[in-house]
Coordinates of C-alpha atoms and ligand atoms in Angstrom, one line a residue:
M1 CA 1.0 -21.6 -24.5
I2 CA 3.3 -19.0 -22.8
K3 CA 6.6 -20.5 -21.6
S4 CA 8.5 -17.4 -20.6
I5 CA 7.4 -14.3 -18.6
C6 CA 9.3 -11.2 -17.7
C7 CA 8.1 -8.7 -15.1
I8 CA 9.7 -5.3 -15.0
G9 CA 9.6 -4.0 -11.4
A10 CA 10.5 -6.1 -8.4
G11 CA 8.4 -4.2 -5.9
Y12 CA 5.5 -4.9 -3.6
V13 CA 3.4 -6.0 -6.6
G14 CA 6.0 -7.5 -9.0
G15 CA 7.6 -9.7 -6.4
P16 CA 4.6 -11.4 -4.7
T17 CA 2.5 -11.5 -7.9
M18 CA 5.2 -13.3 -9.9
A19 CA 6.0 -15.6 -7.0
V20 CA 2.4 -16.9 -7.1
I21 CA 2.4 -17.1 -10.9
A22 CA 5.6 -19.1 -10.8
L23 CA 4.2 -21.4 -8.1
K24 CA 1.0 -22.1 -10.0
N25 CA 2.7 -22.4 -13.4
P26 CA 5.8 -24.6 -13.0
H27 CA 6.0 -24.9 -16.8
I28 CA 6.7 -21.1 -17.2
K29 CA 10.0 -19.5 -16.6
V30 CA 9.3 -16.2 -14.7
T31 CA 12.0 -13.6 -14.5
V32 CA 11.5 -10.5 -12.3
V33 CA 13.8 -7.7 -13.3
D34 CA 14.6 -4.3 -11.7
V35 CA 17.1 -1.5 -12.2
N36 CA 17.6 -1.4 -8.4
Q37 CA 20.6 -3.8 -7.8
E38 CA 20.1 -3.6 -4.0
R39 CA 16.5 -4.8 -4.3
I40 CA 17.4 -7.6 -6.6
N41 CA 20.2 -8.7 -4.2
A42 CA 17.6 -8.7 -1.4
W43 CA 15.2 -10.9 -3.4
N44 CA 18.1 -13.3 -4.0
A45 CA 19.3 -13.2 -0.3
Q46 CA 19.9 -16.6 1.3
N47 CA 18.5 -15.3 4.6
L48 CA 14.7 -15.0 3.8
D49 CA 14.4 -12.4 6.6
K50 CA 16.2 -10.0 4.2
L51 CA 13.6 -10.2 1.4
P52 CA 12.7 -6.6 0.5
V53 CA 9.0 -7.2 1.0
Y54 CA 7.5 -8.7 4.2
E55 CA 4.2 -10.5 3.5
P56 CA 2.9 -13.5 5.4
G57 CA 3.5 -16.6 3.3
L58 CA 5.8 -15.0 0.8
A59 CA 9.1 -16.2 2.1
E60 CA 7.9 -19.9 1.9
I61 CA 7.0 -19.5 -1.8
I62 CA 10.3 -17.8 -2.6
A63 CA 12.2 -20.6 -0.9
Q64 CA 10.3 -23.1 -2.9
M65 CA 10.4 -21.5 -6.4
R66 CA 13.4 -19.3 -6.5
N67 CA 16.0 -20.5 -9.0
V68 CA 13.6 -23.3 -10.0
N69 CA 11.3 -21.3 -12.4
L70 CA 11.4 -17.9 -10.6
F71 CA 14.4 -15.7 -11.1
F72 CA 15.4 -12.2 -9.9
S73 CA 17.8 -10.2 -12.0
T74 CA 19.0 -6.8 -13.2
Q75 CA 19.5 -8.0 -16.7
V76 CA 16.4 -6.2 -18.1
N77 CA 17.3 -6.4 -21.8
E78 CA 18.0 -10.1 -21.7
A79 CA 14.7 -10.9 -19.9
I80 CA 12.7 -8.7 -22.3
Q81 CA 14.2 -10.5 -25.3
Q82 CA 13.5 -14.0 -23.9
A83 CA 10.0 -13.4 -22.8
E84 CA 6.8 -13.9 -24.7
M85 CA 4.8 -12.0 -22.2
I86 CA 6.1 -8.9 -20.3
F87 CA 4.4 -7.4 -17.3
I88 CA 5.1 -3.7 -16.5
S89 CA 4.9 -3.5 -12.7
V90 CA 6.9 -0.3 -12.0
N91 CA 6.0 2.5 -9.7
T92 CA 3.5 5.2 -10.8
P93 CA 3.9 7.8 -8.1
T94 CA 2.2 11.2 -8.0
K95 CA 4.0 13.8 -10.1
T96 CA 6.2 16.1 -8.1
Y97 CA 7.0 18.5 -10.9
G98 CA 5.6 20.3 -13.9
L99 CA 2.1 19.8 -15.4
G100 CA -0.2 18.0 -13.0
K101 CA 2.3 18.3 -10.1
G102 CA 0.9 16.9 -6.9
M103 CA -2.0 15.1 -8.7
A104 CA -1.3 13.3 -12.0
A105 CA 0.5 10.0 -12.0
D106 CA 4.1 10.2 -13.1
L107 CA 4.3 7.8 -16.0
K108 CA 8.0 8.3 -16.7
Y109 CA 8.9 4.8 -15.5
V110 CA 6.2 3.2 -17.5
E111 CA 7.2 5.1 -20.6
L112 CA 10.9 4.1 -20.1
C113 CA 9.8 0.5 -20.0
A114 CA 7.8 0.8 -23.2
R115 CA 10.8 2.5 -24.9
Q116 CA 13.1 -0.3 -23.7
I117 CA 10.8 -3.0 -24.9
A118 CA 10.4 -1.3 -28.3
S119 CA 14.2 -1.1 -28.8
V120 CA 15.2 -4.5 -27.4
A121 CA 12.4 -6.9 -28.6
T122 CA 13.1 -9.0 -31.6
T123 CA 10.1 -11.4 -31.3
N124 CA 6.4 -10.7 -30.8
K125 CA 5.3 -9.9 -27.3
I126 CA 2.2 -9.5 -25.2
V127 CA 2.8 -6.5 -23.0
V128 CA 0.7 -6.4 -19.8
E129 CA 0.0 -3.3 -17.8
K130 CA 0.2 -4.5 -14.2
S131 CA 0.9 -1.0 -12.7
T132 CA -2.1 1.2 -11.8
L133 CA -2.4 3.6 -14.7
P134 CA -4.6 6.5 -15.8
V135 CA -7.3 5.5 -18.2
R136 CA -6.0 5.6 -21.8
T137 CA -2.4 4.9 -20.9
A138 CA -2.4 1.9 -23.2
S139 CA -2.7 4.2 -26.2
T140 CA 0.6 5.9 -25.1
I141 CA 2.3 2.5 -24.7
K142 CA 1.0 1.4 -28.1
S143 CA 2.3 4.5 -29.9
I144 CA 5.8 4.0 -28.3
L145 CA 5.9 0.3 -29.1
K146 CA 4.9 1.1 -32.7
Q147 CA 8.2 2.8 -33.1
S148 CA 10.0 -0.5 -32.9
Q149 CA 12.4 -0.9 -35.8
N150 CA 12.5 -4.7 -35.5
N151 CA 9.3 -5.7 -37.3
V152 CA 7.8 -7.0 -34.0
Q153 CA 4.0 -7.3 -33.2
F154 CA 2.9 -6.1 -29.8
E155 CA -0.4 -6.8 -28.2
I156 CA -1.3 -4.7 -25.1
L157 CA -3.4 -5.9 -22.2
S158 CA -4.4 -4.3 -18.9
N159 CA -4.4 -6.6 -15.9
P160 CA -4.6 -4.4 -12.8
E161 CA -3.6 -5.9 -9.4
F162 CA -6.1 -5.8 -6.6
L163 CA -3.9 -7.4 -3.8
A164 CA -3.7 -5.5 -0.5
E165 CA -0.5 -5.5 1.4
G166 CA -0.3 -7.7 4.5
T167 CA -2.7 -10.2 2.8
A168 CA -1.0 -10.2 -0.6
I169 CA -0.4 -13.9 -0.9
N170 CA -3.9 -14.9 0.2
D171 CA -5.4 -12.2 -2.1
L172 CA -3.3 -13.6 -5.0
L173 CA -4.1 -17.2 -4.3
N174 CA -7.8 -16.5 -3.7
P175 CA -8.7 -13.4 -5.8
D176 CA -12.3 -12.0 -5.8
R177 CA -11.7 -11.6 -9.5
V178 CA -9.0 -11.2 -12.1
L179 CA -9.5 -8.4 -14.6
I180 CA -8.2 -8.5 -18.1
G181 CA -8.7 -5.6 -20.5
G182 CA -7.8 -6.1 -24.1
D183 CA -8.8 -5.6 -27.7
Y184 CA -11.4 -8.4 -27.8
H185 CA -12.7 -7.3 -31.2
T186 CA -9.5 -8.5 -33.0
P187 CA -8.2 -12.1 -33.3
E188 CA -4.7 -11.0 -32.0
G189 CA -6.4 -9.2 -29.0
K190 CA -8.5 -12.3 -28.3
N191 CA -5.5 -14.6 -28.5
A192 CA -3.6 -12.4 -26.0
I193 CA -6.5 -12.3 -23.6
A194 CA -6.7 -16.1 -23.9
A195 CA -3.0 -16.5 -23.3
L196 CA -3.1 -14.5 -20.0
S197 CA -6.3 -16.2 -18.9
E198 CA -4.7 -19.6 -19.3
I199 CA -2.0 -18.6 -16.8
Y200 CA -4.6 -17.6 -14.2
K201 CA -6.8 -20.6 -15.0
N202 CA -4.2 -22.8 -13.3
W203 CA -5.6 -21.7 -10.0
V204 CA -8.5 -19.2 -10.5
T205 CA -11.9 -20.4 -11.7
T206 CA -13.1 -19.2 -15.1
D207 CA -16.1 -17.3 -13.6
K208 CA -13.7 -15.1 -11.7
I209 CA -11.8 -14.0 -14.8
I210 CA -13.4 -10.9 -16.2
T211 CA -12.7 -9.5 -19.6
T212 CA -13.4 -5.9 -20.6
N213 CA -12.2 -3.4 -23.1
I214 CA -8.8 -2.0 -22.1
W215 CA -10.1 1.4 -21.0
S216 CA -12.7 -0.1 -18.7
S217 CA -10.0 -2.2 -17.1
E218 CA -7.7 0.7 -16.5
L219 CA -10.6 2.8 -15.1
S220 CA -11.9 0.0 -13.0
K221 CA -8.7 -0.2 -11.0
L222 CA -8.9 3.5 -10.1
T223 CA -12.6 3.2 -9.4
A224 CA -12.1 0.2 -7.0
N225 CA -9.5 2.1 -5.0
A226 CA -11.6 5.3 -4.9
F227 CA -14.6 3.3 -3.6
L228 CA -12.6 1.5 -1.0
A229 CA -10.9 4.7 0.3
Q230 CA -14.3 6.5 0.2
R231 CA -15.7 3.9 2.6
I232 CA -12.9 4.6 5.1
S233 CA -13.4 8.4 4.8
S234 CA -17.1 7.9 5.3
I235 CA -16.8 5.9 8.4
N236 CA -14.1 8.2 9.7
A237 CA -16.4 11.2 9.1
M238 CA -19.0 9.4 11.2
S239 CA -16.4 8.8 13.9
A240 CA -16.1 12.5 14.4
I241 CA -19.9 12.7 14.9
C242 CA -19.7 9.8 17.3
E243 CA -17.2 11.6 19.5
A244 CA -19.5 14.6 19.7
T245 CA -22.6 12.6 20.5
E246 CA -21.6 9.6 22.6
A247 CA -22.6 7.2 19.8
N248 CA -19.9 4.5 19.3
I249 CA -18.4 4.1 15.8
D250 CA -17.8 0.3 16.2
E251 CA -21.5 -0.2 17.1
V252 CA -22.6 2.0 14.2
A253 CA -20.3 0.2 11.7
F254 CA -21.6 -3.2 13.0
A255 CA -25.2 -2.0 12.6
I256 CA -24.9 -0.6 9.1
G257 CA -22.6 -3.5 8.0
K258 CA -25.5 -6.0 8.6
D259 CA -27.3 -4.4 5.7
S260 CA -26.3 -6.7 2.9
R261 CA -26.3 -3.8 0.5
I262 CA -23.6 -2.0 2.5
G263 CA -21.7 -5.1 3.8
D264 CA -19.4 -5.3 6.8
K265 CA -15.9 -5.1 5.3
F266 CA -13.7 -2.0 5.1
L267 CA -15.7 -0.1 7.8
K268 CA -13.0 0.1 10.4
A269 CA -12.7 3.7 11.7
S270 CA -9.0 4.6 12.1
V271 CA -6.4 7.3 12.4
G272 CA -6.7 7.6 8.6
F273 CA -5.8 5.5 5.6
G274 CA -2.2 5.3 4.4
G275 CA -0.3 3.3 1.9
S276 CA 1.2 4.1 -1.5
C277 CA -1.9 3.8 -3.5
F278 CA -5.2 5.3 -2.2
Q279 CA -4.1 8.9 -2.1
K280 CA -2.1 8.7 -5.3
D281 CA -4.9 6.9 -7.2
I282 CA -7.6 9.3 -6.1
L283 CA -5.5 12.4 -6.9
N284 CA -4.9 10.8 -10.3
L285 CA -8.7 10.3 -10.7
V286 CA -9.3 13.9 -9.7
Y287 CA -6.8 15.1 -12.2
I288 CA -8.4 13.0 -15.0
A289 CA -11.8 14.4 -14.1
Q290 CA -10.4 18.0 -14.2
T291 CA -8.7 17.3 -17.5
F292 CA -12.1 16.5 -19.0
G293 CA -13.7 19.6 -17.5
L294 CA -15.7 17.4 -15.0
N295 CA -15.0 19.7 -12.0
E296 CA -17.9 18.5 -9.9
V297 CA -16.7 14.9 -10.3
A298 CA -13.2 16.1 -9.3
D299 CA -14.4 17.9 -6.2
Y300 CA -16.5 14.9 -5.2
W301 CA -13.5 12.6 -5.1
Q302 CA -11.1 15.2 -3.7
Q303 CA -13.3 15.2 -0.5
V304 CA -12.2 11.6 0.2
I305 CA -8.6 12.9 0.6
S306 CA -9.6 16.0 2.5
M307 CA -11.5 13.9 5.0
N308 CA -8.5 11.6 5.4
N309 CA -6.2 14.6 6.1
Y310 CA -8.8 15.9 8.6
Q311 CA -8.9 12.6 10.4
K312 CA -5.1 12.4 10.8
S313 CA -4.8 15.9 12.1
R314 CA -7.9 15.6 14.3
F315 CA -6.3 12.6 16.0
A316 CA -3.0 14.3 16.5
R317 CA -4.7 17.4 17.9
K318 CA -6.7 15.4 20.3
I319 CA -3.5 13.9 21.8
V320 CA -2.3 17.3 22.7
Q321 CA -5.6 18.6 23.9
E322 CA -6.2 15.6 26.2
M323 CA -2.7 15.9 27.7
F324 CA -3.6 19.3 29.1
N325 CA -2.8 21.1 25.9
T326 CA 0.9 20.4 25.9
V327 CA 3.2 17.5 25.1
S328 CA 6.3 19.6 25.2
G329 CA 9.1 17.6 26.8
K330 CA 6.8 14.6 27.4
K331 CA 7.7 11.1 26.4
I332 CA 5.2 9.6 24.0
V333 CA 5.4 6.0 22.8
L334 CA 4.3 5.5 19.2
L335 CA 3.3 1.9 18.6
G336 CA 3.5 1.0 14.9
W337 CA 4.9 2.7 11.9
A338 CA 3.7 0.6 8.9
F339 CA 0.6 1.9 7.2
K340 CA -1.2 -1.3 8.3
K341 CA -0.4 -4.5 10.1
D342 CA 1.6 -7.4 8.5
T343 CA 3.7 -5.3 6.2
N344 CA 7.0 -3.5 6.4
D345 CA 5.7 -0.8 4.1
S346 CA 5.4 2.7 5.6
R347 CA 4.7 4.7 2.4
E348 CA 2.2 7.5 3.2
S349 CA 1.6 5.9 6.7
A350 CA -0.5 8.0 9.0
A351 CA 2.3 7.5 11.6
I352 CA 4.5 9.9 9.6
D353 CA 2.0 12.8 9.9
I354 CA 1.2 12.1 13.5
A355 CA 4.9 11.9 14.5
N356 CA 5.6 15.2 12.7
Y357 CA 2.7 16.9 14.5
L358 CA 4.0 15.7 17.9
I359 CA 7.6 16.7 17.1
E360 CA 6.4 20.2 16.2
E361 CA 4.7 20.2 19.6
Q362 CA 8.1 19.4 21.1
A363 CA 7.2 15.9 22.3
E364 CA 10.0 13.2 22.7
L365 CA 9.0 10.3 20.5
H366 CA 9.9 6.7 21.2
I367 CA 8.9 4.5 18.3
Y368 CA 8.5 0.8 17.9
D369 CA 7.3 -1.2 14.8
P370 CA 7.9 -5.0 14.5
K371 CA 8.8 -4.9 10.8
V372 CA 9.7 -1.4 9.7
T373 CA 13.5 -0.8 10.1
A374 CA 14.9 2.0 12.2
Q375 CA 16.6 3.4 9.1
Q376 CA 13.3 3.5 7.2
I377 CA 11.5 5.3 10.1
F378 CA 14.3 7.9 10.3
T379 CA 14.3 8.4 6.5
D380 CA 10.4 8.8 6.4
L381 CA 10.7 11.5 9.1
E382 CA 13.7 13.2 7.5
K383 CA 11.9 13.4 4.1
S384 CA 8.8 14.9 5.6
T385 CA 10.2 17.5 8.0
T386 CA 12.2 20.7 7.7
I387 CA 14.0 19.9 10.9
P388 CA 17.7 19.3 10.3
Q389 CA 18.9 15.7 10.6
E390 CA 21.0 16.1 13.7
E391 CA 18.2 17.9 15.6
L392 CA 15.7 15.3 14.5
A393 CA 17.9 12.6 15.9
T394 CA 17.7 14.2 19.4
K395 CA 13.9 14.2 19.2
I396 CA 13.2 10.6 18.5
K397 CA 14.3 7.2 19.6
I398 CA 13.6 4.0 17.7
Y399 CA 13.5 0.6 19.3
N400 CA 14.0 -2.9 17.9
H401 CA 12.2 -4.4 20.8
P402 CA 9.4 -2.9 23.0
D403 CA 10.9 -4.2 26.4
T404 CA 12.1 -0.8 27.8
I405 CA 10.1 1.6 25.7
F406 CA 7.3 2.4 28.2
Q407 CA 9.6 3.5 31.1
Q408 CA 8.6 6.9 32.4
A409 CA 6.3 7.5 29.3
H410 CA 3.4 9.9 29.6
A411 CA 1.4 8.4 26.8
I412 CA 1.1 5.5 24.3
V413 CA -0.2 6.2 20.8
I414 CA -1.3 3.2 18.8
V415 CA -0.9 4.0 15.1
T416 CA -0.8 0.5 13.5
E417 CA -3.0 -2.4 14.4
W418 CA -0.3 -5.1 14.9
D419 CA -1.7 -8.1 16.7
Q420 CA 1.1 -8.1 19.3
F421 CA 0.0 -4.7 20.6
K422 CA -3.3 -6.3 21.8
T423 CA -1.4 -8.9 23.9
F424 CA 0.9 -6.5 25.8
N425 CA 0.6 -6.7 29.5
Y426 CA -0.9 -3.2 30.0
T427 CA -1.1 -3.7 33.8
N428 CA 2.7 -3.9 34.0
I429 CA 3.1 -1.2 31.4
K430 CA 1.0 1.2 33.4
K431 CA 3.2 0.8 36.4
Q432 CA 6.3 1.8 34.4
M433 CA 4.6 5.0 33.1
Q434 CA 4.2 8.5 34.5
Q435 CA 0.7 9.2 35.9
P436 CA -1.9 9.9 34.7
A437 CA -1.1 7.4 31.9
F438 CA -2.8 7.9 28.6
I439 CA -3.5 5.5 25.7
F440 CA -4.6 6.9 22.4
D441 CA -5.9 4.0 20.4
G442 CA -5.8 5.1 16.8
R443 CA -7.1 1.7 15.6
N444 CA -9.6 0.8 18.3
I445 CA -7.8 -2.5 19.0
L446 CA -8.0 -2.4 22.8
N447 CA -10.9 -3.1 25.0
P448 CA -11.7 0.4 26.5
S449 CA -13.3 -0.9 29.7
E450 CA -10.4 -3.2 30.5
I451 CA -7.9 -0.5 29.8
T452 CA -9.8 2.0 31.8
Q453 CA -10.1 -0.5 34.6
I454 CA -6.3 -0.8 34.7
G455 CA -6.2 2.9 35.3
F456 CA -5.4 4.4 32.0
H457 CA -7.0 7.4 30.5
Y458 CA -8.2 5.7 27.3
I459 CA -9.1 7.6 24.1
G460 CA -10.2 5.7 21.0
I461 CA -11.6 6.8 17.7
G462 CA -15.3 7.6 17.5
K463 CA -16.2 6.7 21.0
Ligands
NAD501 P1 7.5 -0.4 -5.9 O1 8.0 1.0 -5.8 O2 7.5 -1.3 -4.7 O3 8.2 -1.2 -7.1 C1 8.4 -0.7 -8.3 C2 9.8 -1.2 -8.8 O4 10.0 -0.8 -10.2 C3 11.0 -0.5 -8.1 O5 11.7 -1.5 -7.4 C4 11.7 0.2 -9.1 O6 13.1 0.2 -9.0 C5 11.3 -0.6 -10.4 N1 11.5 0.2 -11.6 C6 11.1 1.5 -11.9 N2 11.4 1.8 -13.2 C7 12.0 0.7 -13.7 C8 12.6 0.4 -15.0 N3 12.5 1.3 -16.0 N4 13.2 -0.8 -15.2 C9 13.2 -1.7 -14.2 N5 12.7 -1.5 -13.0 C10 12.1 -0.3 -12.7 O7 6.0 -0.3 -6.4 P2 4.7 -1.2 -6.1 O8 4.1 -1.0 -4.8 O9 5.1 -2.6 -6.5 O10 3.7 -0.7 -7.2 C11 3.8 -0.9 -8.5 C12 2.6 -0.5 -9.3 O11 1.5 -1.4 -8.8 C13 2.1 0.9 -9.0 O12 1.5 1.4 -10.2 C14 1.0 0.7 -7.9 O13 0.0 1.7 -8.0 C15 0.4 -0.6 -8.3 N6 -0.2 -1.4 -7.2 C16 0.4 -1.5 -6.0 C17 -0.1 -2.2 -5.0 C18 0.5 -2.3 -3.7 O14 -0.1 -2.9 -2.8 N7 1.7 -1.8 -3.4 C19 -1.3 -3.0 -5.2 C20 -1.9 -2.9 -6.5 C21 -1.3 -2.1 -7.5
UGA502 C1 -5.4 -1.2 -1.3 C2 -6.6 -2.0 -1.8 O1 -7.3 -2.6 -0.7 C3 -6.1 -3.1 -2.8 O2 -7.3 -3.7 -3.3 C4 -5.4 -2.4 -3.9 O3 -4.9 -3.4 -4.8 C5 -4.2 -1.6 -3.3 O4 -4.7 -0.6 -2.4 C6 -3.4 -0.8 -4.3 O5 -3.9 -0.5 -5.4 O6 -2.3 -0.5 -3.9 P1 -3.5 -1.6 0.6 O7 -3.4 -0.1 0.4 O8 -2.3 -2.4 0.4 O9 -4.6 -2.1 -0.5 O10 -4.2 -1.9 2.0 P2 -5.7 -1.7 2.5 O11 -6.1 -2.9 3.3 O12 -6.6 -1.3 1.5 O13 -5.5 -0.5 3.6 C7 -5.2 0.8 3.1 C8 -5.3 1.7 4.3 O14 -6.6 1.9 4.8 C9 -4.5 1.3 5.5 O15 -3.8 2.3 6.1 C10 -5.5 0.6 6.4 O16 -5.2 0.6 7.8 C11 -6.7 1.6 6.2 N1 -8.0 1.0 6.5 C12 -8.4 -0.1 5.8 C13 -8.8 1.6 7.4 O17 -8.5 2.6 8.0 N2 -10.1 1.0 7.6 C14 -10.5 -0.1 7.0 O18 -11.6 -0.5 7.2 C15 -9.7 -0.6 6.0

């Protein structure tokens, strides 16, 4: 039975996943390590509001398990040495240089972990791929680990993570399935799979723990994300047709979702999907298909990204068109910055593209998000625009609180579906704004007839 786990990478996956493993396995010492000292300090912060990841329910688990059997540290070598099982949960972003630039997953962090494990380990280890990786990455990890000079046996497993941000704790506590890919034809492989299954069996029923070969597991993760993103691009494509025909996308989604073969989840038309994974993983899939000469397959999946880009720019263009073809000098309130509600993560958020478009059109942006910091919002914009920092600072204002944000505004643009945006007093807000007052509801969270009744010019998605 495993008694000591190390997880390399204390990010959005490593932190919450290990917190839940520690909660459900009080007999296992779980150490989460990272090279980023600031991040580790934040995980160890006394004030739980300072944790680096905001997820409903996470702070409570950290408060309960931290320094009991859950530890956060920068002592990577020590944690590797002590652990019987090592999860690799580092970032795998899209490559920004060289071969496969803009498409392939950058595996340099994963490779560094494998090299470090190979050089440091002095006892046998089960190495678990938790990061999302291109199919056949395990063979790369295996060949690196083989170079170990310390006469150590390594067994590699793939155990992709399916949590979604904003619902991570609930997803981890009640997963649809746990996927474990391994070498089930060998006794060592079987034992490793059994050891990892034992950990999950402390709270997940056996029927939900799926075992496959390692390549199927790696590919299933990319496939799941591709299918999920495809549903969003499909419903968003239909939203454009709805806008041209007076059909209503929410009604269409409801009607098709009643078909049990289609199902009603993940059919919410939006301003476009964001987040650190969908785009990266599909680009990675496209690259893999191209590498095997499967160009039609590559083109097929590429369309999911193209449609998403189209949806974002279509929405941004509509704002300008509806506001009499100019937003120059107009005050526009952007509600939300995170890529979805209930997270402080803004990676690849649609808000970034929409804000950039409006800044190019010379709008004055006033931005509020309940969880993303002003510093993060500014950094996101700075990284994605060519406008010099000082000039950018004159074009945007970021608020910690929405109290005064609506004064003299020409328009409100809802980019993230935070619950609090539904409960604002729009009658009062309208009185503070310039007339005619516009609301662009990029998440269809408001009731169009109520908002129109108040006197707003309401524009949603696909209606
Ligand atoms: P993240 O950027 O939040 O965290 C990764 C962490 O790894 C960083 O803190 C970084 O400093 C650390 N790191 C990188 N190299 C290291 C090294 N050599 N040694 C020690 N630490 C190192 O990333 P994330 O969102 O947690 O994603 C991690 C992986 O999980 C990715 O492959 C991603 O595709 C996958 N994934 C993410 C999600 C999600 O919701 N974010 C869900 C499922 C799967
Ligand atoms: C997604 C998957 O849902 C997870 O299963 C997966 O583990 C994860 O990617 C990953 O590999 O990183 P996540 O990106 O955190 O999770 O969040 P989602 O709920 O999938 O939302 C992604 C984006 O799609 C958000 O911008 C969201 O607003 C948007 N979305 C989602 C829609 O526009 N419509 C929908 O119906 C659903």
